[in-house]
Coordinates of C-alpha atoms in Angstrom, one line a residue:
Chain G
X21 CA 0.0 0.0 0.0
X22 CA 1.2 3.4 -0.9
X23 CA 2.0 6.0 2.3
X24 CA -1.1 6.4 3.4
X25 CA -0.3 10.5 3.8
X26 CA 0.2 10.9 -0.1
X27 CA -3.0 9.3 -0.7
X28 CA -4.7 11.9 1.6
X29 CA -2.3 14.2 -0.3
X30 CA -1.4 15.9 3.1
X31 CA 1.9 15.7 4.7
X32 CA 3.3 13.5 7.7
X33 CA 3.3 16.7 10.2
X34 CA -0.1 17.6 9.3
X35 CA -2.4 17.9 12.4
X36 CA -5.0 15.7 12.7
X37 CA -8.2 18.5 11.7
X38 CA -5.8 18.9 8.7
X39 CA -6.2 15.4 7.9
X40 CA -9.8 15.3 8.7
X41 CA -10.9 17.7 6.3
X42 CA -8.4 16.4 3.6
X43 CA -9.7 13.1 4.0
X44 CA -13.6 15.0 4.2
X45 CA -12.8 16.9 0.9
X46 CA -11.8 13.5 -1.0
X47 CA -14.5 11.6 0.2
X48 CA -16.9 14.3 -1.3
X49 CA -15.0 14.2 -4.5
X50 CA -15.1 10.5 -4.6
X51 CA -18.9 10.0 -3.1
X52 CA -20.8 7.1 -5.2
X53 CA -23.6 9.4 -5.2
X54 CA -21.0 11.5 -7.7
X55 CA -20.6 8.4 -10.0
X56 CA -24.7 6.9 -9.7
X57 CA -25.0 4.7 -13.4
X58 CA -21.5 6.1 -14.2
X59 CA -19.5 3.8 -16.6
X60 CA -16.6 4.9 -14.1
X61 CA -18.6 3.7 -10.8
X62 CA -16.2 0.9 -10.1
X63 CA -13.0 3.1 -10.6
X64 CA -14.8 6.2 -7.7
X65 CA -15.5 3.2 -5.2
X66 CA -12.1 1.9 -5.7
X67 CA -10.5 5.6 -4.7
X68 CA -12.6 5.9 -1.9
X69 CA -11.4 2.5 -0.8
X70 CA -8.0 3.9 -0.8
X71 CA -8.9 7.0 1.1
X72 CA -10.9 5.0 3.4
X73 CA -8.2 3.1 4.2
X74 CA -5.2 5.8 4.7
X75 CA -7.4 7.7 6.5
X76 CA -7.7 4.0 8.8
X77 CA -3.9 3.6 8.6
X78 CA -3.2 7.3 10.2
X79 CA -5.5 6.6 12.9
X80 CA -4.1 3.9 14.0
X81 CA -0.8 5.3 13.5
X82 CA -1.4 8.0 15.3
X83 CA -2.9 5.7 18.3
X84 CA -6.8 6.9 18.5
X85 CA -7.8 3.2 16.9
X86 CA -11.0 5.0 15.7
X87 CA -11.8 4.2 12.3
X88 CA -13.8 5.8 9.2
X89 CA -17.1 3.0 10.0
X90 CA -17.9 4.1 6.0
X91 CA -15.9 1.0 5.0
X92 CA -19.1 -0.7 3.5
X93 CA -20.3 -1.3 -0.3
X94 CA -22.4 0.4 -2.5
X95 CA -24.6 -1.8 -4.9
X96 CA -26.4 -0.4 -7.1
X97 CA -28.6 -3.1 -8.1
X98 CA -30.9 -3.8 -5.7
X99 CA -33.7 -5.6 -7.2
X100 CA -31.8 -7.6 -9.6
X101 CA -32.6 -11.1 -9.1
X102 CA -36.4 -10.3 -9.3
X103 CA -35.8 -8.6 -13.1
X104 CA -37.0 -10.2 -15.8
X105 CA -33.7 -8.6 -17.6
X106 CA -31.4 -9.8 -15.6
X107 CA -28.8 -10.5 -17.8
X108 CA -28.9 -7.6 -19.5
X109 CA -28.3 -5.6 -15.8
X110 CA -25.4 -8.2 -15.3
X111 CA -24.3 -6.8 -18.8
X112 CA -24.6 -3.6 -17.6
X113 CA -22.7 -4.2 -14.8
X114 CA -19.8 -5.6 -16.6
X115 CA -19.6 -2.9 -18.7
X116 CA -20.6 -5.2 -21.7
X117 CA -22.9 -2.5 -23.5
X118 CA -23.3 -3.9 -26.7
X119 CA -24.0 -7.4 -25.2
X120 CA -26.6 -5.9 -23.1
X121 CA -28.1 -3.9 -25.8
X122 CA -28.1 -6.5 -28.5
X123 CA -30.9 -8.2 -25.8
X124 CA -32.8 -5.7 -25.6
X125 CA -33.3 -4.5 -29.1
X126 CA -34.5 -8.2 -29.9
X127 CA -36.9 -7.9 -27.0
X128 CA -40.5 -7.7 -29.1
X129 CA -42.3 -4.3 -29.2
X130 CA -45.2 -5.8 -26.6
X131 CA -42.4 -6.2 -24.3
X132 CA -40.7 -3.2 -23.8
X133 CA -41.5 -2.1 -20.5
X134 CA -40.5 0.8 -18.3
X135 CA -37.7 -1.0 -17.2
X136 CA -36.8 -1.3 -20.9
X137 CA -36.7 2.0 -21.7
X138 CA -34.6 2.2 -18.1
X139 CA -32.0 -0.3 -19.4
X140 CA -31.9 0.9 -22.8
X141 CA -31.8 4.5 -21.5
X142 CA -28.6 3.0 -18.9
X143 CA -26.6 1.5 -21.8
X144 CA -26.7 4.6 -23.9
X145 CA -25.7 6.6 -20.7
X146 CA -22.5 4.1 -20.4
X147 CA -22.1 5.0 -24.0
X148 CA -21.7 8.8 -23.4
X149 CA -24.9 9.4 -25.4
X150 CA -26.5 11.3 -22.7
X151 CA -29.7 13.0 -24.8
X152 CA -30.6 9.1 -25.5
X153 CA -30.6 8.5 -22.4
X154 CA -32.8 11.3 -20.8
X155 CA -34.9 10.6 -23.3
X156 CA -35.1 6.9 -21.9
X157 CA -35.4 7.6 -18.5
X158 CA -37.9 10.1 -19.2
X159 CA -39.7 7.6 -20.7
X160 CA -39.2 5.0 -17.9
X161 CA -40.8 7.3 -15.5
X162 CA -43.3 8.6 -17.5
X163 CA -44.3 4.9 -17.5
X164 CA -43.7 3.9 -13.8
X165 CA -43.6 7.2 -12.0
X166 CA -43.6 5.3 -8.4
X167 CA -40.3 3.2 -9.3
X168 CA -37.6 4.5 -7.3
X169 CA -34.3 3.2 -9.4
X170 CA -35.3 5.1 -12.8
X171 CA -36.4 8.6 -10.7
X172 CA -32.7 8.0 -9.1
X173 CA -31.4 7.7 -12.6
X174 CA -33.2 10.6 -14.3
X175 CA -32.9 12.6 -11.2
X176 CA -29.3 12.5 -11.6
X177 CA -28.8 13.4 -15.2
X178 CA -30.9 16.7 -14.1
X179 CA -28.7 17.6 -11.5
X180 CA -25.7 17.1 -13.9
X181 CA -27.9 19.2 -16.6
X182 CA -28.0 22.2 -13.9
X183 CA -24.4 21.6 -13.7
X184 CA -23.9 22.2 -9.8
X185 CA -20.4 21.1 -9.4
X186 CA -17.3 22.5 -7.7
X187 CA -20.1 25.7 -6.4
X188 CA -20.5 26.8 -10.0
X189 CA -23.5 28.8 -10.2
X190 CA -25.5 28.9 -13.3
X191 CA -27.6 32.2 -13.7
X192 CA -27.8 35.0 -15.5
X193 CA -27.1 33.1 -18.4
X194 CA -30.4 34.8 -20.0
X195 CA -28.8 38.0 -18.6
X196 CA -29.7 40.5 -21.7
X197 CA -28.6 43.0 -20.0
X198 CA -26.2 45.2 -22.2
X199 CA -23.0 45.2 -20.2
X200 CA -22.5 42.2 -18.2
X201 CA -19.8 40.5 -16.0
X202 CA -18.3 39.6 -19.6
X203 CA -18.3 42.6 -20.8
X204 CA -16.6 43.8 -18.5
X205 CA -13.9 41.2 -18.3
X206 CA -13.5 41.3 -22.0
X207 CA -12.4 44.7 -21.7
X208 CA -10.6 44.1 -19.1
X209 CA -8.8 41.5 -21.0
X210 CA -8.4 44.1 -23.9
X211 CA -6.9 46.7 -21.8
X212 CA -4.2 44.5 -20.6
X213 CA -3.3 43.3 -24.3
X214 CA -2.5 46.6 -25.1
X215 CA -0.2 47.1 -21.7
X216 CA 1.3 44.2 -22.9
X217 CA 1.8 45.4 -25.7
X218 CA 3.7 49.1 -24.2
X219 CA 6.0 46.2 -22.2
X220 CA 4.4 47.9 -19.1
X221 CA 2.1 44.3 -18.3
X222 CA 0.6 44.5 -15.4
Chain T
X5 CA -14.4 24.3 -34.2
X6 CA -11.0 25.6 -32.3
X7 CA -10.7 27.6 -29.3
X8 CA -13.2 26.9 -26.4
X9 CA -11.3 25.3 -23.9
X10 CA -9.4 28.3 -22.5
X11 CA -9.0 29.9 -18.8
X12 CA -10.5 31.7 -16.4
X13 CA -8.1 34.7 -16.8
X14 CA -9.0 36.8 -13.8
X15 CA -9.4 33.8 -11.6
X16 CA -5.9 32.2 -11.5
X17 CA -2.9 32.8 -9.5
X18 CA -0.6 35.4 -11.4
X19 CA 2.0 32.3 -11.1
X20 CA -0.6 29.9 -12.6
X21 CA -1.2 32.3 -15.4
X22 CA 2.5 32.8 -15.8
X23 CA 3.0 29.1 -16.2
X24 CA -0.1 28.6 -18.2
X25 CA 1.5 31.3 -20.5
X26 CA 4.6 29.7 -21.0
X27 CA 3.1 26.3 -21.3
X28 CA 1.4 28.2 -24.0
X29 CA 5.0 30.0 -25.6
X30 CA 6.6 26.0 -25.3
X31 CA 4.2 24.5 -27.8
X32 CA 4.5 27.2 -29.8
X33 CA 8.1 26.9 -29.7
X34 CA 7.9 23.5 -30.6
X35 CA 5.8 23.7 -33.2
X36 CA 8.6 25.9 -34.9
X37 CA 11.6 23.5 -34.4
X38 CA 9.1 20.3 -35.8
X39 CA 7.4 22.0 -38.4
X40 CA 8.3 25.5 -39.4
X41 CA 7.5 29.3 -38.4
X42 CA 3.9 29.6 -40.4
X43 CA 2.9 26.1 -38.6
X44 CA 2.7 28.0 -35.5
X45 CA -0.2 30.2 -36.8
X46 CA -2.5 26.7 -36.2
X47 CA -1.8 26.8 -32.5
X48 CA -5.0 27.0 -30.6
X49 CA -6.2 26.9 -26.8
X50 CA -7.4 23.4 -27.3
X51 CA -4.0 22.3 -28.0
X52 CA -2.7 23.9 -24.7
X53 CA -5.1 22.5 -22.7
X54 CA -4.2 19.0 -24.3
X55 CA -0.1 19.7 -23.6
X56 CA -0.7 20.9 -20.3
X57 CA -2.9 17.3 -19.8
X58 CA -0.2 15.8 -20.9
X59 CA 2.5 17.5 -18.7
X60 CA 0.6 17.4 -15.6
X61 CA -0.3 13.3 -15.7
X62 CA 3.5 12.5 -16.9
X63 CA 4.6 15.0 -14.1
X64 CA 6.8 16.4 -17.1
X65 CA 7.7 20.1 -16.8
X66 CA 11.2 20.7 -16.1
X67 CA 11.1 24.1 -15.4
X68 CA 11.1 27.3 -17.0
X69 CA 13.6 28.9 -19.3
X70 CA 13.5 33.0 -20.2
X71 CA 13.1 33.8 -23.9
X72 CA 11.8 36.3 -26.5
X73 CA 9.1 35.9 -28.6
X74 CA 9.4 35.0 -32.3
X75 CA 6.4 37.1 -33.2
X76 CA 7.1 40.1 -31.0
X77 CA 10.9 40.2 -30.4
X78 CA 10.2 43.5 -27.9
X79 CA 8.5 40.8 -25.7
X80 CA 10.0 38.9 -23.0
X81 CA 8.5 35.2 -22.2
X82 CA 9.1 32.3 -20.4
X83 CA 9.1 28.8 -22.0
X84 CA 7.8 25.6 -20.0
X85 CA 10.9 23.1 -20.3
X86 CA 9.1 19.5 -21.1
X87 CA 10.7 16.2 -20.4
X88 CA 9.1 13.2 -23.0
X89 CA 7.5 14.4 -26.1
X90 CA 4.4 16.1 -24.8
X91 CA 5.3 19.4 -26.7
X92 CA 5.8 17.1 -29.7
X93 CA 2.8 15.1 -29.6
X94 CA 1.1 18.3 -28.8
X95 CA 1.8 19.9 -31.6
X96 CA 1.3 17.0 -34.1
X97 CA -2.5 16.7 -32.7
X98 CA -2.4 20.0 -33.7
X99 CA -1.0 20.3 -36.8
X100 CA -3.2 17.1 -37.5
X101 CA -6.9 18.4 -36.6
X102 CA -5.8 21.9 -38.4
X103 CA -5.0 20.0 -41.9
X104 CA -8.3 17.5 -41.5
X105 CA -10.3 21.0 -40.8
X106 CA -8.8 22.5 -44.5
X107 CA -9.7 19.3 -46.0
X108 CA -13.0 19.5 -44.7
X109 CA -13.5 23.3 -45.7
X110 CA -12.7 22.6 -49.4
X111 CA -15.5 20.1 -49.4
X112 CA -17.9 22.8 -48.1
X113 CA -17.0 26.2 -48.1
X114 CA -17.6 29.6 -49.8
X115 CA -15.6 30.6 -52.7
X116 CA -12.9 32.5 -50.9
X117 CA -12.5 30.4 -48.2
X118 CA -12.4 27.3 -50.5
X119 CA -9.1 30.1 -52.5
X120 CA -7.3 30.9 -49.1
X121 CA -7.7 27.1 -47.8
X122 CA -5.6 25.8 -51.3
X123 CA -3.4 28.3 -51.1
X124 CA -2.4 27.3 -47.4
X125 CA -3.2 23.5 -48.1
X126 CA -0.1 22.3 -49.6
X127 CA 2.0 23.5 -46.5
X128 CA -0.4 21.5 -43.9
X129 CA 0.0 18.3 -46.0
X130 CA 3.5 18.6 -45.8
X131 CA 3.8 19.1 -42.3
X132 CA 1.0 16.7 -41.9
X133 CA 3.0 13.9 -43.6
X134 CA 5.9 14.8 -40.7
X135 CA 3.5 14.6 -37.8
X136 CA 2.2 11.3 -39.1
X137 CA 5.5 9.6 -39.0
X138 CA 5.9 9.5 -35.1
X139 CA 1.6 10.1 -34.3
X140 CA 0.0 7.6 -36.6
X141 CA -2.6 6.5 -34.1
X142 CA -3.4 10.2 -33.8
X143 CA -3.8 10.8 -37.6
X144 CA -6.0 7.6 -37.8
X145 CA -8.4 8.6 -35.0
X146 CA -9.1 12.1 -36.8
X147 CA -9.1 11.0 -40.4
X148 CA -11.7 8.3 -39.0
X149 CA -13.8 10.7 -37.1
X150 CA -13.9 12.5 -40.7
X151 CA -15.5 9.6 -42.3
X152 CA -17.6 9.2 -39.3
X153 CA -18.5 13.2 -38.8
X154 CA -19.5 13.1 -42.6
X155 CA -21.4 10.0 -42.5
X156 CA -23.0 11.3 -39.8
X157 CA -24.3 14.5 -40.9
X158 CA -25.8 13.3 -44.4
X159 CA -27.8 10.9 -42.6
X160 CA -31.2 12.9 -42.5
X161 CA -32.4 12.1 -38.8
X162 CA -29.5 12.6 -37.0
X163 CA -29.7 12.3 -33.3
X164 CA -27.6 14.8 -31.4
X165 CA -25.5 12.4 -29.6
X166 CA -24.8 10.6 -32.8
X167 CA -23.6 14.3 -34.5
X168 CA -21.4 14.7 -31.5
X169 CA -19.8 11.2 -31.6
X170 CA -17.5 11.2 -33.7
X171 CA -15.6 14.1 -32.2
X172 CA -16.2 13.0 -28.9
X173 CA -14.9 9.3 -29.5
X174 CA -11.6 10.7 -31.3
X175 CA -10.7 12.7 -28.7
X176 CA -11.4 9.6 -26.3
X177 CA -9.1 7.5 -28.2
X178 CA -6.5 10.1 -28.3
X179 CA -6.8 10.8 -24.6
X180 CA -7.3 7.0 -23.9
X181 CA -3.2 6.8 -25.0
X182 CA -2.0 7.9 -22.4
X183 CA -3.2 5.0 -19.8
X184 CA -1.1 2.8 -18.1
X185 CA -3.3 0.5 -17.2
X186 CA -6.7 -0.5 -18.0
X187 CA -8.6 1.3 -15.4
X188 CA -7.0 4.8 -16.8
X189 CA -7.7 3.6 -20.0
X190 CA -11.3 3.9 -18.8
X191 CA -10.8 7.2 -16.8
X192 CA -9.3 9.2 -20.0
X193 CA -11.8 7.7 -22.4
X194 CA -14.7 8.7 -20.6
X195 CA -12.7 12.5 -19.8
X196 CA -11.8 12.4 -23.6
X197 CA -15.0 11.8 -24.4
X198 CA -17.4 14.1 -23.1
X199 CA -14.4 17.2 -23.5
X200 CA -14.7 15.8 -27.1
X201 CA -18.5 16.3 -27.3
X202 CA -18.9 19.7 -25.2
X203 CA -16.2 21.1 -28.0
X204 CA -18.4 19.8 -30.9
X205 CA -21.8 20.7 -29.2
X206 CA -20.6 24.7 -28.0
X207 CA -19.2 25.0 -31.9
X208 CA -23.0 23.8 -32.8
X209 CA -24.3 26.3 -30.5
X210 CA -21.8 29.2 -31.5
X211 CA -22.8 28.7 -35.2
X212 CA -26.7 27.8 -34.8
X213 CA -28.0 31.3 -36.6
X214 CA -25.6 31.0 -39.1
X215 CA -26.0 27.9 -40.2
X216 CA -30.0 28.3 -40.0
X217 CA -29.3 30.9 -42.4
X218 CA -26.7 29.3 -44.6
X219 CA -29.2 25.5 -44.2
X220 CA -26.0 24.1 -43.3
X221 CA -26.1 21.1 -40.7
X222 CA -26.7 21.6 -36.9
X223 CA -27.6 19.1 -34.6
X224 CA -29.4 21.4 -32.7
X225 CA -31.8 22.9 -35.5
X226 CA -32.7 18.8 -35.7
X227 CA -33.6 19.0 -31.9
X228 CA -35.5 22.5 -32.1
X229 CA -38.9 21.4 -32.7
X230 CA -39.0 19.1 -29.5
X231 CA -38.1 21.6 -26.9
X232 CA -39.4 24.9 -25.7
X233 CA -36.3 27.2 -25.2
X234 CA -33.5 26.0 -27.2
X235 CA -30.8 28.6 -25.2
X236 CA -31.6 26.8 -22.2
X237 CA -31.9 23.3 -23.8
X238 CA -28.3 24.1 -25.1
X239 CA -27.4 24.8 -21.9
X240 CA -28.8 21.6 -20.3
X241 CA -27.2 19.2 -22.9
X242 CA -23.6 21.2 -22.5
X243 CA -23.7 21.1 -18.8
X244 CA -24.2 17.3 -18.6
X245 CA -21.1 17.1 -21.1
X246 CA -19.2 19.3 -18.9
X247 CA -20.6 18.0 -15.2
X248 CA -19.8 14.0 -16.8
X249 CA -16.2 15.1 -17.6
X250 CA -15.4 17.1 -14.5
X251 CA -16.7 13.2 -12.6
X252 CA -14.1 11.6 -14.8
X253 CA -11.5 14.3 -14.3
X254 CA -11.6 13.9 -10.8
X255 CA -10.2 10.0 -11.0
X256 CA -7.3 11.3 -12.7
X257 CA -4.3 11.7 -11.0
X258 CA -3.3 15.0 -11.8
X259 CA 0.3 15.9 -10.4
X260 CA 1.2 19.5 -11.8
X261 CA -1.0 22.6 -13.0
X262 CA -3.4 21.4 -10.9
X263 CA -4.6 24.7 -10.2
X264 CA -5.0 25.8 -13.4
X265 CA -7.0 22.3 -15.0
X266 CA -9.4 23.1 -12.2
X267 CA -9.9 26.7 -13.0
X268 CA -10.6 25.4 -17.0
X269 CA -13.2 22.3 -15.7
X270 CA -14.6 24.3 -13.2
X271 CA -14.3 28.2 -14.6
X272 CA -12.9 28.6 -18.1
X273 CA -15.3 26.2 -19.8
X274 CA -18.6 26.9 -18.2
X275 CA -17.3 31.0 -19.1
X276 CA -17.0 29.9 -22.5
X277 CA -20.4 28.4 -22.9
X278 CA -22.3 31.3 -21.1
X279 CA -20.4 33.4 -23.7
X280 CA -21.6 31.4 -26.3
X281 CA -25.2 30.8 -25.4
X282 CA -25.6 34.7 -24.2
X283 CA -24.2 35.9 -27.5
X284 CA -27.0 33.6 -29.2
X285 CA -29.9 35.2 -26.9
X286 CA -28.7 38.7 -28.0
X287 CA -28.9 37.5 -31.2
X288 CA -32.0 36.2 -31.2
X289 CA -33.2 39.3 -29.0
X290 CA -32.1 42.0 -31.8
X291 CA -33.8 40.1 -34.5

């Protein structure tokens, strides 16, 4: 195992509320609730492993012998065995998109139920064809509204459609207003060309 | 189709702005000594943003070394010293996308643009021949998205994410060379990817009017008769593109510049697009 300190990306004289919120920070950054239906799931749970256990390893270094307790698993199939596609979700699981989608586009028309249009909406999301599959999800929960797993799956791809990452806030993007922030920043940026320019940059 | 993934100017470090800078002056450097002088007219943001990818995840900047400017010998600049060829490779994905761009213009193109694009052809396909020799897989990812991206487009019901996939999946590929293993091979695809797709769906965004006007192609004229407000549809479909490669950027181990990749993911690009989709509702607006 690596030092557990460079995993946590702090260093070995760092006091322990330093390590505490750098091991809070990843945590966030790695969260499964981050990487829900992501083809990259597997990859965020394995970091957060890793974190998980540095942040054990300093602890017990360090003598308090308390540990993270967040050490369990995150499946995201939950009703699997009861599916009637459950190979395709074992496809989907594997990453084996084209496998999984070759099932259900021989499925017959009279079969193609909410869950189908969930499946078929996940495999296009592995794909990175993302309109697809809000279009699929959509669909899903147009036609099972009550089913939690497909509002999960279309409530994340509107979260990730408002774009609320890393505190970015998306307003005044209708702004008609005829100088704006930009404006002003483009001039700004235009002013310093031309100091540039005089070898007086600033 | 060039240009969109800068930085957050007023929101980086003045020592992260140097260094972007001279990350910036290196490439162009280097696209001098491979190619020649006029190649280095092709350099564009998107190529920084790729070398400085590829610096930070191969821990390969060696420093910095003082310098003038080719251009404008009156100005002082610092060049990024790389270690490996990321400079190289750099500029060969530039030189690369540049000359497929041409040979797309003189299939589709005004009359002038179709004279200026012959005149400055034959130069691109020599230096495209050089960049070839040591960046094969790169040349045969773009010319393939080509084939694709025209394919593509002729085909009358063309989805969105279909129009966008052929950019997105060449840039995936190219990205994707980088792994070590198969689990980054994953991690830069899936980055690679949706960067790829954002850059194709902000240039259909910036040139929506226009090509409404000229009936070119645009996915999003396809998609305008299913939504209600196509500026804030535009918006929704690039902020999934953006929000899916930020997840995906954040499994990569990034060692230098960190500061600065951030600023683009989290500042510079979502800038861009606002530019972009603000400049359309003006647009609209005045009509």
């Amino acid at each position: 195992m690596n030092n557990p300190y460079e995993v946590l990306g702090v260093s070995e004289t760092a006091t322990d509320e330093e390590i505490k919120s750098a091991y809070r920070k990843l945590a966030k950054k790695y969260h499964p609730d981050n990487y829900t239906d992501s083809p990259l799931a597997d990859v965020a749970e394995q970091k957060m492993k890793e974190i998980n256990e540095a942040y054990d390893a300093i602890n017990e270094m360090r003598q308090k012998g308390k540990g993270t307790g967040s050490s369990g698993s995150y499946s995201s199939y939950s009703n699997a065995s009861s599916s009637q596609f459950y190979n395709v979700r074992i496809y989907i699981q594997r990453n084996m998109i084209d496998q999984a989608e070759q099932v259900l586009d021989s499925t017959p028309m009279g079969n193609r139920t909410a869950e189908w249009y969930y499946l078929k909406g996940m495999c296009a999301y592995r794909r990175g064809w993302s309109e697809q599959a809000f279009n699929n999800f959509t669909t899903a929960c147009n036609m099972d509204p009550n089913n939690q797993e497909y509002r999960a799956a279309l409530n994340n791809m509107q979260n990730q459609r408002a774009y609320n990452y890393g505190g970015y806030n998306q307003t005044n993007v209708g702004n008609q207003s005829t100088c704006t922030c930009c404006d002003v920043c483009t001039a700004m940026m235009c002013a310093d060309c031309f100091c540039d320019c005089c070898r007086m940059g600033c | 189709m060039f240009g969109y993934l800068q930085v957050q100017k007023s929101e980086l470090l003045v020592r992260e702005f140097d260094a972007y800078k001279s990350v910036y002056c290196g490439l162009c450097k280097q696209m001098g000594k491979d190619y020649s002088i006029l190649s280095r007219l092709s350099l564009s943001y998107d190529c920084t943003f790729y070398a400085m990818l590829l610096m930070s995840v191969k821990r390969s900047c060696k420093g910095f070394k003082d310098g003038r400017c080719t251009f404008n010998p009156l100005k002082k600049c610092k060049y990024a010293l790389a270690e490996s060829d990321c400079f190289s490779k750099a500029a060969a994905f530039s030189v690369i996308t540049v000359y497929y761009k041409l040979k797309d213009d003189l299939r589709d193109s005004g009359f002038f643009k179709k004279l200026i694009t012959r005149i400055i052809m034959p130069f691109f396909s020599h230096w495209h021949k050089k960049a070839v020799k040591n960046y094969s897989e790169i040349d045969s990812f773009t010319s393939e998205m080509m084939d694709m991206q025209y394919k593509a487009e002729n085909n009358e019901n063309c989805s969105l994410d279909k129009a966008a996939h052929p950019t997105a999946f060449m840039l995936a590929n190219v990205f994707a060379l980088e792994a070590e293993n198969e689990t980054e091979r994953r991690v830069f695809y899936e980055f690679g990817y949706h960067i790829g797709r954002w850059i194709y769906l902000i240039d259909a965004a910036d040139d929506i009017e226009k090509d409404r006007k000229n009936g070119n192609f645009n996915p999003f004229l396809n998609a305008e008769n299913n939504v209600c407000n196509l500026s804030e549809y535009m918006t929704a479909v690039l902020n999934q593109s953006l929000a899916r490669a930020y997840d995906a950027y954040n499994l990569i181990d990034i060692k230098d510049f960190k500061g600065i990749l951030d600023n683009m993911l989290l500042k510079g690009f979502p800038t861009v697009q606002n530019r972009v989709i603000g400049k359309r509702n003006m647009e609209v607006v005045n009509e």
